[in-house]
Tab-separated table of C-alpha atoms in Angstrom:
chain	number	residue	atom	x	y	z
A	1	MET	CA	-23.236	-6.449	-44.460
A	2	GLU	CA	-20.567	-3.900	-43.488
A	3	ARG	CA	-21.668	-4.187	-39.868
A	4	LEU	CA	-21.249	-7.968	-39.987
A	5	ILE	CA	-17.813	-7.636	-41.585
A	6	GLU	CA	-16.850	-5.216	-38.797
A	7	LYS	CA	-17.850	-7.844	-36.230
A	8	ALA	CA	-15.652	-10.389	-37.993
A	9	SER	CA	-12.756	-7.916	-37.891
A	10	VAL	CA	-13.132	-7.571	-34.133
A	11	LEU	CA	-12.965	-11.333	-33.729
A	12	LEU	CA	-9.880	-11.541	-35.949
A	13	GLU	CA	-8.183	-8.800	-33.929
A	14	ALA	CA	-8.650	-10.941	-30.820
A	15	LEU	CA	-7.305	-14.126	-32.453
A	16	PRO	CA	-3.566	-13.563	-31.718
A	17	TYR	CA	-4.376	-12.947	-28.053
A	18	ILE	CA	-6.605	-16.026	-27.862
A	19	LYS	CA	-3.745	-18.112	-29.267
A	20	ARG	CA	-1.209	-16.515	-26.896
A	21	PHE	CA	-3.247	-17.040	-23.733
A	22	TYR	CA	-4.916	-20.369	-24.565
A	23	GLY	CA	-4.437	-22.733	-21.613
A	24	LYS	CA	-3.010	-19.954	-19.424
A	25	THR	CA	-4.310	-18.864	-16.020
A	26	VAL	CA	-5.489	-15.321	-15.325
A	27	VAL	CA	-6.162	-14.212	-11.737
A	28	ILE	CA	-8.761	-11.437	-11.465
A	29	LYS	CA	-9.265	-9.344	-8.315
A	30	TYR	CA	-12.980	-8.498	-8.361
A	31	GLY	CA	-14.168	-5.499	-6.368
A	32	GLY	CA	-15.458	-1.932	-6.410
A	33	ASN	CA	-18.320	-0.785	-8.650
A	34	ALA	CA	-18.036	-3.949	-10.727
A	35	MET	CA	-19.439	-5.821	-7.699
A	36	VAL	CA	-22.315	-3.390	-7.148
A	37	ASP	CA	-23.632	-2.044	-10.453
A	38	ASP	CA	-25.976	-4.591	-12.084
A	39	GLU	CA	-24.809	-3.864	-15.626
A	40	LEU	CA	-21.148	-4.123	-14.637
A	41	LYS	CA	-21.829	-7.352	-12.731
A	42	ARG	CA	-23.393	-8.827	-15.845
A	43	SER	CA	-20.530	-7.760	-18.117
A	44	PHE	CA	-17.962	-9.139	-15.632
A	45	ALA	CA	-19.722	-12.510	-15.521
A	46	GLU	CA	-19.921	-12.621	-19.316
A	47	ASP	CA	-16.199	-11.826	-19.578
A	48	VAL	CA	-15.262	-14.606	-17.162
A	49	VAL	CA	-17.467	-17.195	-18.866
A	50	LEU	CA	-16.147	-16.250	-22.318
A	51	LEU	CA	-12.545	-16.615	-21.115
A	52	LYS	CA	-13.292	-20.124	-19.877
A	53	TYR	CA	-15.028	-21.194	-23.093
A	54	ILE	CA	-12.106	-20.100	-25.289
A	55	GLY	CA	-9.595	-22.018	-23.207
A	56	ILE	CA	-8.279	-19.449	-20.713
A	57	ASN	CA	-8.469	-20.289	-16.992
A	58	PRO	CA	-9.894	-17.421	-14.887
A	59	VAL	CA	-9.445	-17.517	-11.102
A	60	ILE	CA	-11.429	-14.925	-9.147
A	61	VAL	CA	-10.396	-13.377	-5.822
A	62	HIS	CA	-12.968	-10.992	-4.357
A	63	GLY	CA	-13.267	-8.406	-1.632
A	64	GLY	CA	-16.365	-7.360	0.283
A	65	GLY	CA	-15.549	-4.474	2.616
A	66	PRO	CA	-18.718	-2.444	1.931
A	67	GLN	CA	-20.921	-5.509	2.396
A	68	ILE	CA	-19.210	-6.271	5.729
A	69	GLY	CA	-19.665	-2.675	6.857
A	70	GLU	CA	-23.344	-2.732	5.931
A	71	PHE	CA	-23.948	-5.951	7.873
A	72	LEU	CA	-22.093	-4.680	10.956
A	73	LYS	CA	-24.175	-1.496	10.840
A	74	LYS	CA	-27.407	-3.527	10.792
A	75	LEU	CA	-26.209	-5.367	13.905
A	76	ASP	CA	-25.244	-2.046	15.531
A	77	ILE	CA	-21.605	-3.129	15.818
A	78	LYS	CA	-19.228	-0.208	15.531
A	79	THR	CA	-16.262	-0.469	13.173
A	80	ARG	CA	-12.897	1.224	13.536
A	81	PHE	CA	-10.322	1.604	10.789
A	82	ILE	CA	-6.675	2.224	11.607
A	83	GLY	CA	-4.262	2.735	8.736
A	84	GLY	CA	-6.921	1.518	6.301
A	85	MET	CA	-7.421	-1.781	8.170
A	86	ARG	CA	-10.596	-2.794	9.989
A	87	VAL	CA	-9.963	-3.517	13.675
A	88	THR	CA	-11.295	-7.072	13.878
A	89	ASP	CA	-12.133	-8.636	17.226
A	90	LYS	CA	-13.494	-12.190	17.524
A	91	GLU	CA	-17.142	-11.153	17.118
A	92	THR	CA	-16.330	-9.019	14.083
A	93	MET	CA	-14.241	-11.801	12.533
A	94	ASN	CA	-17.180	-14.203	12.778
A	95	ILE	CA	-19.309	-11.710	10.856
A	96	VAL	CA	-16.533	-10.985	8.328
A	97	GLU	CA	-16.240	-14.698	7.568
A	98	MET	CA	-19.995	-15.142	7.358
A	99	VAL	CA	-20.396	-12.219	4.939
A	100	LEU	CA	-17.361	-12.935	2.747
A	101	VAL	CA	-17.715	-16.715	2.548
A	102	GLY	CA	-21.416	-17.297	3.136
A	103	LYS	CA	-22.888	-14.340	1.283
A	104	VAL	CA	-20.593	-12.445	-1.107
A	105	ASN	CA	-18.743	-15.523	-2.362
A	106	LYS	CA	-21.951	-17.426	-3.061
A	107	GLU	CA	-23.501	-14.428	-4.837
A	108	ILE	CA	-20.498	-14.254	-7.193
A	109	VAL	CA	-20.677	-18.000	-7.843
A	110	LYS	CA	-24.394	-17.640	-8.616
A	111	LEU	CA	-23.712	-14.650	-10.876
A	112	ILE	CA	-21.128	-16.517	-12.967
A	113	ASN	CA	-23.186	-19.712	-13.130
A	114	SER	CA	-26.318	-17.808	-14.175
A	115	HIS	CA	-24.384	-16.622	-17.235
A	116	GLY	CA	-23.356	-20.125	-18.289
A	117	GLY	CA	-20.244	-20.651	-16.184
A	118	ASN	CA	-19.327	-23.429	-13.779
A	119	ALA	CA	-17.963	-21.645	-10.717
A	120	VAL	CA	-17.067	-23.065	-7.301
A	121	GLY	CA	-16.633	-20.972	-4.158
A	122	LEU	CA	-13.651	-21.348	-1.825
A	123	SER	CA	-12.224	-19.698	1.244
A	124	GLY	CA	-8.649	-19.945	2.430
A	125	LYS	CA	-9.755	-22.661	4.837
A	126	ASP	CA	-10.653	-25.068	2.030
A	127	GLY	CA	-7.767	-27.459	1.510
A	128	ASN	CA	-5.619	-25.091	3.624
A	129	LEU	CA	-5.561	-22.912	0.522
A	130	ILE	CA	-4.377	-19.789	2.370
A	131	GLU	CA	-2.222	-20.322	5.444
A	132	ALA	CA	-2.189	-17.102	7.431
A	133	ARG	CA	-0.579	-15.461	10.413
A	134	LYS	CA	-1.531	-12.446	12.474
A	135	ILE	CA	-0.303	-9.288	10.783
A	136	ASP	CA	2.670	-7.522	12.349
A	137	TYR	CA	0.463	-4.558	13.138
A	138	LYS	CA	3.233	-2.435	14.674
A	139	LYS	CA	5.313	-2.696	11.513
A	140	TYR	CA	2.339	-2.207	9.212
A	141	LEU	CA	0.897	0.805	11.043
A	142	SER	CA	4.324	2.378	11.249
A	143	GLU	CA	4.806	1.929	7.477
A	144	VAL	CA	1.496	3.610	6.651
A	145	LYS	CA	2.188	6.370	9.205
A	146	ALA	CA	-0.951	5.652	11.247
A	147	THR	CA	-1.719	8.149	14.002
A	148	GLU	CA	-2.052	5.400	16.623
A	149	ILE	CA	-0.612	1.921	17.021
A	150	ILE	CA	-3.119	-0.625	18.330
A	151	ASP	CA	-3.661	-4.364	17.988
A	152	LEU	CA	-5.767	-4.960	14.863
A	153	GLY	CA	-7.079	-8.294	16.128
A	154	PHE	CA	-7.807	-11.021	13.581
A	155	VAL	CA	-6.293	-9.166	10.642
A	156	GLY	CA	-3.871	-11.490	8.892
A	157	GLU	CA	-1.256	-11.748	6.215
A	158	VAL	CA	-0.502	-14.617	3.871
A	159	GLU	CA	2.104	-17.057	5.103
A	160	LYS	CA	1.694	-19.629	2.327
A	161	VAL	CA	-0.671	-20.488	-0.531
A	162	ASN	CA	-1.324	-24.190	-1.175
A	163	PRO	CA	-2.822	-24.136	-4.681
A	164	ALA	CA	-3.497	-27.882	-5.151
A	165	ILE	CA	-7.272	-27.497	-4.772
A	166	VAL	CA	-7.301	-24.656	-7.313
A	167	PHE	CA	-5.317	-26.714	-9.839
A	168	LYS	CA	-7.767	-29.594	-9.380
A	169	LEU	CA	-10.727	-27.322	-10.043
A	170	LEU	CA	-9.084	-25.841	-13.134
A	171	GLU	CA	-8.312	-29.324	-14.461
A	172	SER	CA	-11.993	-30.186	-13.985
A	173	LYS	CA	-13.061	-27.084	-15.961
A	174	PHE	CA	-14.389	-25.167	-12.935
A	175	ILE	CA	-13.933	-21.452	-12.240
A	176	PRO	CA	-12.568	-20.988	-8.678
A	177	VAL	CA	-13.926	-18.019	-6.714
A	178	ILE	CA	-11.825	-17.295	-3.628
A	179	ALA	CA	-12.808	-15.332	-0.497
A	180	PRO	CA	-9.846	-13.668	1.282
A	181	VAL	CA	-10.142	-15.507	4.592
A	182	GLY	CA	-7.030	-17.361	5.738
A	183	VAL	CA	-6.498	-20.028	8.375
A	184	GLY	CA	-3.843	-19.844	11.072
A	185	LYS	CA	-1.882	-22.602	12.815
A	186	ASP	CA	-4.447	-22.473	15.608
A	187	TYR	CA	-7.202	-22.917	12.966
A	188	GLU	CA	-8.479	-19.413	13.666
A	189	ALA	CA	-9.802	-17.448	10.714
A	190	TYR	CA	-7.998	-14.271	9.631
A	191	ASN	CA	-9.298	-11.409	7.516
A	192	ILE	CA	-6.718	-10.605	4.806
A	193	ASN	CA	-6.567	-7.749	2.323
A	194	ALA	CA	-8.114	-9.131	-0.887
A	195	ASP	CA	-5.613	-7.326	-3.144
A	196	ILE	CA	-2.698	-9.022	-1.396
A	197	VAL	CA	-4.448	-12.408	-1.525
A	198	ALA	CA	-4.900	-11.972	-5.285
A	199	GLY	CA	-1.188	-11.249	-5.719
A	200	GLU	CA	-0.175	-14.242	-3.594
A	201	VAL	CA	-2.597	-16.584	-5.392
A	202	ALA	CA	-1.352	-15.388	-8.797
A	203	ALA	CA	2.253	-16.039	-7.741
A	204	ALA	CA	1.430	-19.520	-6.381
A	205	LEU	CA	-0.384	-20.453	-9.597
A	206	LYS	CA	2.376	-18.951	-11.795
A	207	ALA	CA	-0.441	-17.162	-13.597
A	208	GLU	CA	0.081	-15.444	-16.924
A	209	LYS	CA	-1.617	-12.277	-15.696
A	210	LEU	CA	-2.983	-10.603	-12.587
A	211	ILE	CA	-5.837	-8.178	-13.316
A	212	MET	CA	-7.015	-5.802	-10.579
A	213	LEU	CA	-10.438	-4.205	-11.112
A	214	THR	CA	-10.626	-0.744	-9.524
A	215	ASP	CA	-12.864	2.313	-9.563
A	216	ILE	CA	-10.347	4.566	-11.316
A	217	GLU	CA	-8.671	4.516	-14.732
A	218	GLY	CA	-5.389	3.155	-13.379
A	219	ILE	CA	-2.269	4.691	-11.862
A	220	LYS	CA	-1.991	8.406	-12.571
A	221	ASP	CA	1.010	10.718	-12.441
A	222	LYS	CA	1.121	13.945	-10.441
A	223	ASN	CA	-0.575	15.787	-13.316
A	224	GLY	CA	-3.506	13.389	-13.220
A	225	ASP	CA	-2.545	11.673	-16.499
A	226	LEU	CA	-2.868	7.907	-16.833
A	227	MET	CA	0.418	5.987	-16.714
A	228	SER	CA	-0.268	3.227	-19.237
A	229	VAL	CA	2.934	1.231	-18.690
A	230	LEU	CA	5.179	0.884	-15.631
A	231	SER	CA	8.031	-1.329	-14.479
A	232	LYS	CA	7.749	-2.844	-11.012
A	233	ASP	CA	11.086	-1.156	-10.313
A	234	ASP	CA	9.342	2.231	-10.660
A	235	ILE	CA	6.905	1.522	-7.836
A	236	PRO	CA	9.018	2.233	-4.694
A	237	GLN	CA	9.865	5.748	-5.885
A	238	LEU	CA	6.243	6.439	-6.880
A	239	ILE	CA	5.120	5.451	-3.383
A	240	GLU	CA	7.907	7.484	-1.778
A	241	ASP	CA	7.010	10.677	-3.662
A	242	GLY	CA	3.275	10.233	-3.068
A	243	THR	CA	2.258	9.543	-6.669
A	244	ILE	CA	0.910	6.200	-5.457
A	245	SER	CA	-0.932	6.538	-2.151
A	246	GLY	CA	-3.919	5.383	-0.117
A	247	GLY	CA	-5.878	2.411	-1.415
A	248	MET	CA	-3.651	2.116	-4.475
A	249	ILE	CA	-0.680	0.996	-2.320
A	250	PRO	CA	-1.979	-2.546	-1.543
A	251	LYS	CA	-2.913	-2.941	-5.217
A	252	VAL	CA	0.597	-2.159	-6.467
A	253	LYS	CA	2.096	-4.267	-3.664
A	254	ALA	CA	-0.075	-7.154	-4.866
A	255	CYS	CA	1.315	-6.594	-8.359
A	256	GLN	CA	4.862	-6.650	-6.968
A	257	ILE	CA	4.159	-9.941	-5.172
A	258	ALA	CA	2.722	-11.487	-8.344
A	259	LEU	CA	5.537	-10.322	-10.621
A	260	GLY	CA	8.139	-11.393	-8.081
A	261	GLY	CA	6.534	-14.857	-8.081
A	262	GLY	CA	6.790	-15.335	-11.827
A	263	VAL	CA	3.593	-13.756	-13.154
A	264	LYS	CA	4.302	-12.226	-16.574
A	265	LYS	CA	2.261	-9.006	-16.282
A	266	ALA	CA	-0.038	-7.266	-13.825
A	267	HIS	CA	-2.773	-4.807	-14.750
A	268	ILE	CA	-4.663	-2.238	-12.706
A	269	ILE	CA	-7.750	-1.440	-14.772
A	270	ASP	CA	-10.965	0.533	-14.637
A	271	GLY	CA	-13.718	-1.847	-13.544
A	272	ARG	CA	-16.319	0.841	-14.288
A	273	VAL	CA	-15.832	0.136	-17.999
A	274	LYS	CA	-18.115	-2.569	-19.392
A	275	HIS	CA	-16.190	-5.695	-20.448
A	276	ALA	CA	-12.977	-4.231	-19.011
A	277	VAL	CA	-11.420	-7.689	-18.623
A	278	LEU	CA	-11.917	-8.565	-22.291
A	279	LEU	CA	-10.658	-5.170	-23.416
A	280	GLU	CA	-7.487	-5.607	-21.356
A	281	ILE	CA	-6.704	-9.108	-22.570
A	282	PHE	CA	-7.795	-8.947	-26.213
A	283	THR	CA	-6.828	-5.449	-27.367
A	284	LYS	CA	-3.474	-3.815	-27.935
A	285	GLU	CA	-4.408	-0.641	-26.044
A	286	GLY	CA	-5.866	-2.157	-22.863
A	287	VAL	CA	-7.842	-0.110	-20.339
A	288	GLY	CA	-5.528	0.804	-17.479
A	289	THR	CA	-1.966	0.541	-16.209
A	290	GLU	CA	0.233	-2.415	-17.156
A	291	ILE	CA	3.064	-3.314	-14.773
A	292	SER	CA	5.776	-5.697	-15.934
């Protein structure tokens, strides 16, 4: 009986958060180990489906870099990375789009639906959801202090998000799953950093939260201790002094974009923890770094 009472206590602890976020939209950037480990994939899908059933609207934006790399390797197509970006010629872009939209996106939709959800896959081309332009590679590579400055090809950045199709899906009780492929004015596809797409989508939807799943605990200080709470105004200095570096930079920039667009809070959390999304939303402590 005590065990059952304990379960009831857990549910009651979550009640204030359920009331607070009922009817709100939460954008989740899905990537890292949570996309690879079978147990983590299952717990992620369960989290997303539970959110939907209790009246919260999850919107998923996913990456797929490792899957793209694996496919290119099978085709014996060499990949170059400059400043953390994949150099993407026309042939590579065709494969990127095929893997992200035709394979990874559909696998995530299947995963969520197999756990009782009602997910629908999208790319930025659908309904002109993500209008893109070629990235200013000279500016970008200079900012990240790349050792060489070369044209990155079909690597893009978000020009505009047109969220009408996402709103329609949410109204119809679907769970949108978005691949980070944008469409340019010439109708060419562009490969865009998934973290940045998540931030832009969250801002366009005026989401309540942006949650970034990563493979570390969150943002750590120079002593290696987790920084549980940050202000977005702290971020420039943390990047300048090297506390935030490497792959964490696009994640915090995505958070800045979201918060600047009206999102209430952004979270960088440890996707290696089972049910990390639920723990972040429905507990006081959370499981990572909160940026507000």
